[in-house]
mmCIF file of C-alpha atoms in Angstrom:
data_model
loop_
_atom_site.group_PDB
_atom_site.id
_atom_site.type_symbol
_atom_site.label_atom_id
_atom_site.label_comp_id
_atom_site.label_asym_id
_atom_site.label_seq_id
_atom_site.Cartn_x
_atom_site.Cartn_y
_atom_site.Cartn_z
ATOM 1 C CA MET A 1 -47.496 37.901 7.829
ATOM 2 C CA LYS A 2 -44.998 40.139 7.717
ATOM 3 C CA LYS A 3 -42.501 40.980 5.523
ATOM 4 C CA GLY A 4 -39.494 40.323 8.591
ATOM 5 C CA THR A 5 -41.132 37.139 9.552
ATOM 6 C CA ILE A 6 -41.046 36.037 5.705
ATOM 7 C CA ILE A 7 -37.254 37.194 5.515
ATOM 8 C CA GLY A 8 -35.925 35.596 9.121
ATOM 9 C CA LEU A 9 -38.010 32.516 7.863
ATOM 10 C CA VAL A 10 -36.534 32.625 4.300
ATOM 11 C CA ILE A 11 -32.758 33.185 5.764
ATOM 12 C CA GLY A 12 -33.357 30.128 8.731
ATOM 13 C CA ALA A 13 -34.603 28.122 6.034
ATOM 14 C CA ILE A 14 -31.277 28.671 4.439
ATOM 15 C CA LEU A 15 -28.593 28.253 7.567
ATOM 16 C CA VAL A 16 -30.564 24.723 8.024
ATOM 17 C CA ILE A 17 -29.847 23.396 4.396
ATOM 18 C CA LEU A 18 -26.485 25.122 4.878
ATOM 19 C CA ILE A 19 -25.247 23.041 8.346
ATOM 20 C CA LEU A 20 -27.179 19.687 7.071
ATOM 21 C CA SER A 21 -24.912 20.223 3.852
ATOM 22 C CA GLY A 22 -22.127 20.999 5.670
ATOM 23 C CA ILE A 23 -22.638 18.026 8.542
ATOM 24 C CA SER A 24 -23.336 15.520 4.807
ATOM 25 C CA SER A 25 -19.708 16.352 3.300
ATOM 26 C CA TYR A 26 -17.912 16.121 6.740
ATOM 27 C CA ASN A 27 -19.623 12.953 7.339
ATOM 28 C CA ARG A 28 -18.644 11.890 3.540
ATOM 29 C CA MET A 29 -14.857 13.505 4.246
ATOM 30 C CA VAL A 30 -14.707 11.005 7.688
ATOM 31 C CA SER A 31 -16.037 7.950 5.551
ATOM 32 C CA SER A 32 -13.526 8.687 2.492
ATOM 33 C CA LYS A 33 -10.993 8.741 5.481
ATOM 34 C CA GLU A 34 -11.756 5.682 7.241
ATOM 35 C CA ASN A 35 -11.806 3.832 3.159
ATOM 36 C CA VAL A 36 -8.264 5.026 2.912
ATOM 37 C CA ASP A 37 -7.288 3.625 6.948
ATOM 38 C CA THR A 38 -9.024 0.746 5.681
ATOM 39 C CA LYS A 39 -7.188 -0.040 1.869
ATOM 40 C CA SER A 40 -3.899 1.094 4.090
ATOM 41 C CA SER A 41 -4.177 -1.913 6.298
ATOM 42 C CA ASP A 42 -4.927 -3.766 3.438
ATOM 43 C CA VAL A 43 -1.528 -2.709 2.046
ATOM 44 C CA GLU A 44 -0.051 -3.470 5.534
ATOM 45 C CA VAL A 45 -1.323 -6.918 5.788
ATOM 46 C CA ALA A 46 -0.450 -8.352 2.693
ATOM 47 C CA LEU A 47 3.474 -6.729 3.145
ATOM 48 C CA GLU A 48 3.209 -9.018 6.626
ATOM 49 C CA ARG A 49 1.822 -12.041 4.876
ATOM 50 C CA ARG A 50 4.688 -11.764 2.316
ATOM 51 C CA ALA A 51 7.204 -10.878 5.010
ATOM 52 C CA ASP A 52 5.798 -14.214 7.147
ATOM 53 C CA LEU A 53 6.487 -15.740 3.483
ATOM 54 C CA ILE A 54 10.034 -15.068 3.705
ATOM 55 C CA PRO A 55 11.797 -17.137 6.602
ATOM 56 C CA ASN A 56 10.829 -20.817 5.414
ATOM 57 C CA LEU A 57 11.316 -19.425 1.619
ATOM 58 C CA VAL A 58 15.350 -18.309 3.260
ATOM 59 C CA ASN A 59 15.702 -21.735 5.183
ATOM 60 C CA THR A 60 14.097 -23.944 2.151
ATOM 61 C CA VAL A 61 16.806 -21.936 0.105
ATOM 62 C CA LYS A 62 19.842 -22.395 3.203
ATOM 63 C CA GLY A 63 20.784 -25.782 2.553
ATOM 64 C CA TYR A 64 21.092 -24.957 -1.451
ATOM 65 C CA VAL A 65 22.742 -21.970 -1.758
ATOM 66 C CA GLN A 66 25.559 -21.574 1.650
ATOM 67 C CA HIS A 67 28.027 -19.494 -0.170
ATOM 68 C CA GLU A 68 25.366 -17.357 -1.544
ATOM 69 C CA GLU A 69 25.100 -15.894 2.111
ATOM 70 C CA LYS A 70 24.893 -12.497 0.828
ATOM 71 C CA VAL A 71 21.609 -12.868 -0.755
ATOM 72 C CA ILE A 72 20.140 -14.546 2.390
ATOM 73 C CA SER A 73 21.467 -11.829 4.715
ATOM 74 C CA ALA A 74 20.088 -9.361 2.450
ATOM 75 C CA ILE A 75 16.767 -10.641 2.187
ATOM 76 C CA THR A 76 16.702 -11.087 5.834
ATOM 77 C CA THR A 77 18.237 -7.250 6.186
ATOM 78 C CA ALA A 78 15.353 -6.191 3.904
ATOM 79 C CA ARG A 79 12.682 -8.110 5.882
ATOM 80 C CA GLU A 80 13.630 -6.917 9.125
ATOM 81 C CA ASN A 81 13.485 -3.037 7.632
ATOM 82 C CA LEU A 82 9.845 -4.325 5.896
ATOM 83 C CA VAL A 83 8.371 -5.470 9.294
ATOM 84 C CA GLY A 84 9.393 -2.869 11.421
ATOM 85 C CA ALA A 85 9.088 -0.088 9.337
ATOM 86 C CA LYS A 86 6.297 3.138 10.964
ATOM 87 C CA SER A 87 5.570 5.286 8.265
ATOM 88 C CA LEU A 88 3.538 4.645 4.776
ATOM 89 C CA THR A 89 6.901 5.729 3.179
ATOM 90 C CA GLU A 90 9.082 3.332 4.917
ATOM 91 C CA LYS A 91 7.206 0.310 4.519
ATOM 92 C CA ALA A 92 7.270 1.015 0.276
ATOM 93 C CA LYS A 93 11.047 1.513 0.721
ATOM 94 C CA ALA A 94 11.453 -1.143 2.462
ATOM 95 C CA ASN A 95 9.233 -3.126 0.251
ATOM 96 C CA ASN A 96 11.299 -2.434 -2.620
ATOM 97 C CA GLU A 97 14.257 -3.585 -1.059
ATOM 98 C CA LEU A 98 12.991 -6.643 -0.127
ATOM 99 C CA THR A 99 11.268 -7.349 -3.837
ATOM 100 C CA ASN A 100 15.328 -6.349 -5.201
ATOM 101 C CA ALA A 101 16.745 -8.983 -2.488
ATOM 102 C CA LEU A 102 14.006 -11.445 -3.672
ATOM 103 C CA ASN A 103 14.838 -10.899 -7.391
ATOM 104 C CA SER A 104 18.506 -11.838 -6.946
ATOM 105 C CA LEU A 105 17.691 -14.278 -5.188
ATOM 106 C CA MET A 106 15.478 -15.824 -7.853
ATOM 107 C CA VAL A 107 18.393 -15.356 -10.480
ATOM 108 C CA ILE A 108 20.529 -17.468 -8.279
ATOM 109 C CA VAL A 109 17.919 -20.497 -7.658
ATOM 110 C CA GLU A 110 18.483 -20.643 -11.593
ATOM 111 C CA ASN A 111 21.343 -22.437 -10.535
ATOM 112 C CA TYR A 112 20.355 -25.210 -8.711
ATOM 113 C CA PRO A 113 18.338 -27.312 -10.740
ATOM 114 C CA ASP A 114 17.269 -29.644 -7.306
ATOM 115 C CA LEU A 115 16.341 -26.622 -5.590
ATOM 116 C CA LYS A 116 13.921 -25.695 -8.435
ATOM 117 C CA ALA A 117 12.931 -29.283 -8.088
ATOM 118 C CA ASN A 118 12.398 -29.168 -4.128
ATOM 119 C CA THR A 119 8.506 -29.143 -3.602
ATOM 120 C CA ASN A 120 8.961 -27.038 -0.838
ATOM 121 C CA PHE A 121 10.500 -24.217 -2.212
ATOM 122 C CA ILE A 122 8.236 -24.797 -5.211
ATOM 123 C CA ASN A 123 4.951 -24.273 -2.857
ATOM 124 C CA LEU A 124 6.883 -21.292 -1.329
ATOM 125 C CA GLN A 125 6.965 -19.559 -4.400
ATOM 126 C CA ASP A 126 3.967 -20.456 -5.588
ATOM 127 C CA GLU A 127 2.771 -18.925 -1.998
ATOM 128 C CA LEU A 128 4.993 -15.973 -2.944
ATOM 129 C CA ALA A 129 4.004 -15.206 -6.474
ATOM 130 C CA GLY A 130 -0.206 -14.946 -4.533
ATOM 131 C CA THR A 131 1.279 -12.640 -2.416
ATOM 132 C CA GLU A 132 2.894 -10.287 -4.555
ATOM 133 C CA ASN A 133 -0.861 -9.919 -6.864
ATOM 134 C CA ARG A 134 -2.429 -9.536 -3.398
ATOM 135 C CA ILE A 135 -0.091 -6.989 -2.438
ATOM 136 C CA SER A 136 -0.295 -5.311 -5.972
ATOM 137 C CA THR A 137 -4.225 -5.055 -6.003
ATOM 138 C CA ALA A 138 -4.300 -3.883 -2.075
ATOM 139 C CA ARG A 139 -1.586 -1.436 -3.288
ATOM 140 C CA ARG A 140 -3.655 -0.350 -6.074
ATOM 141 C CA ASP A 141 -7.536 -0.395 -4.148
ATOM 142 C CA TYR A 142 -5.163 1.997 -1.658
ATOM 143 C CA ASN A 143 -4.016 4.622 -4.478
ATOM 144 C CA ASP A 144 -7.987 4.262 -5.565
ATOM 145 C CA ALA A 145 -8.947 5.000 -2.096
ATOM 146 C CA VAL A 146 -6.389 8.196 -1.735
ATOM 147 C CA LYS A 147 -7.303 9.836 -5.010
ATOM 148 C CA SER A 148 -11.043 9.569 -4.386
ATOM 149 C CA TYR A 149 -10.247 10.718 -1.110
ATOM 150 C CA ASN A 150 -7.665 13.462 -1.954
ATOM 151 C CA THR A 151 -10.249 14.929 -4.820
ATOM 152 C CA LEU A 152 -13.049 14.854 -2.136
ATOM 153 C CA ILE A 153 -11.360 17.414 0.285
ATOM 154 C CA VAL A 154 -9.696 19.882 -2.172
ATOM 155 C CA LYS A 155 -13.229 20.545 -4.101
ATOM 156 C CA PHE A 156 -14.635 23.677 -3.113
ATOM 157 C CA PRO A 157 -17.118 23.498 -0.762
ATOM 158 C CA ASN A 158 -15.725 20.817 1.056
ATOM 159 C CA ASN A 159 -11.962 22.846 1.060
ATOM 160 C CA VAL A 160 -13.227 24.736 3.429
ATOM 161 C CA LEU A 161 -15.087 22.235 5.880
ATOM 162 C CA ALA A 162 -11.304 20.635 5.564
ATOM 163 C CA SER A 163 -9.535 22.923 6.183
ATOM 164 C CA MET A 164 -11.214 23.368 9.560
ATOM 165 C CA PHE A 165 -11.362 19.746 11.003
ATOM 166 C CA LYS A 166 -7.811 19.476 10.022
ATOM 167 C CA PHE A 167 -7.945 17.003 6.584
ATOM 168 C CA GLU A 168 -5.063 16.332 5.283
ATOM 169 C CA LYS A 169 -4.226 14.733 2.362
ATOM 170 C CA ALA A 170 -3.223 11.229 2.286
ATOM 171 C CA GLU A 171 -0.140 9.705 0.633
ATOM 172 C CA TYR A 172 0.395 7.702 -2.436
ATOM 173 C CA PHE A 173 2.207 4.452 -2.288
ATOM 174 C CA LYS A 174 4.460 5.203 -5.128
ATOM 175 C CA ALA A 175 6.739 2.690 -7.090
ATOM 176 C CA GLU A 176 10.666 3.228 -6.503
ATOM 177 C CA GLU A 177 12.284 5.156 -9.151
ATOM 178 C CA GLY A 178 13.741 3.539 -12.468
ATOM 179 C CA LYS A 179 11.115 0.868 -11.963
ATOM 180 C CA THR A 180 8.381 2.134 -14.011
ATOM 181 C CA ALA A 181 11.188 2.362 -16.835
ATOM 182 C CA VAL A 182 10.768 0.032 -19.888
ATOM 183 C CA PRO A 183 13.746 -2.725 -19.697
ATOM 184 C CA ASP A 184 16.130 -3.418 -22.459
ATOM 185 C CA VAL A 185 15.095 -7.280 -23.416
ATOM 186 C CA GLU A 186 18.230 -8.329 -25.522
ATOM 187 C CA PHE A 187 18.202 -11.743 -27.069
#
């Protein structure tokens, strides 16, 4: 064989390897992005489940705490904000508002022993606690998927392909400011 033919074959082989590597990297990025989208959907499903439980909880509590209308109103408003949220940031903010409103409700419930003994209330409270665990797990899984995806698209040479095909960093589901602080406990 001629020297020019050998060089042409080597260059051709290198190009084929680079193209196949690029295709493989692109497919990994697509799969990783789909995983992020799936995990985001899981968070949304858990938040929706929580939002669906709230009206039943509110109706159960209403009969006992008629003069606590401010808390009931805050829960209803926070739930509506969660259901109407479009972006992940809006969902996180609405979720935090709803958590705060529900925490206020639980403080009030302590003053109503009959309500705490009500079977419907107990069942709804258990459902809500299970849903809170699902939300926590879904958020953690989503953030893990975001970390993997974001790491994949910023590493060289993937970052070159990512910028060419407009893969953008995904947003983490973040805790509300102040929620990470350790509370003071006094006896």
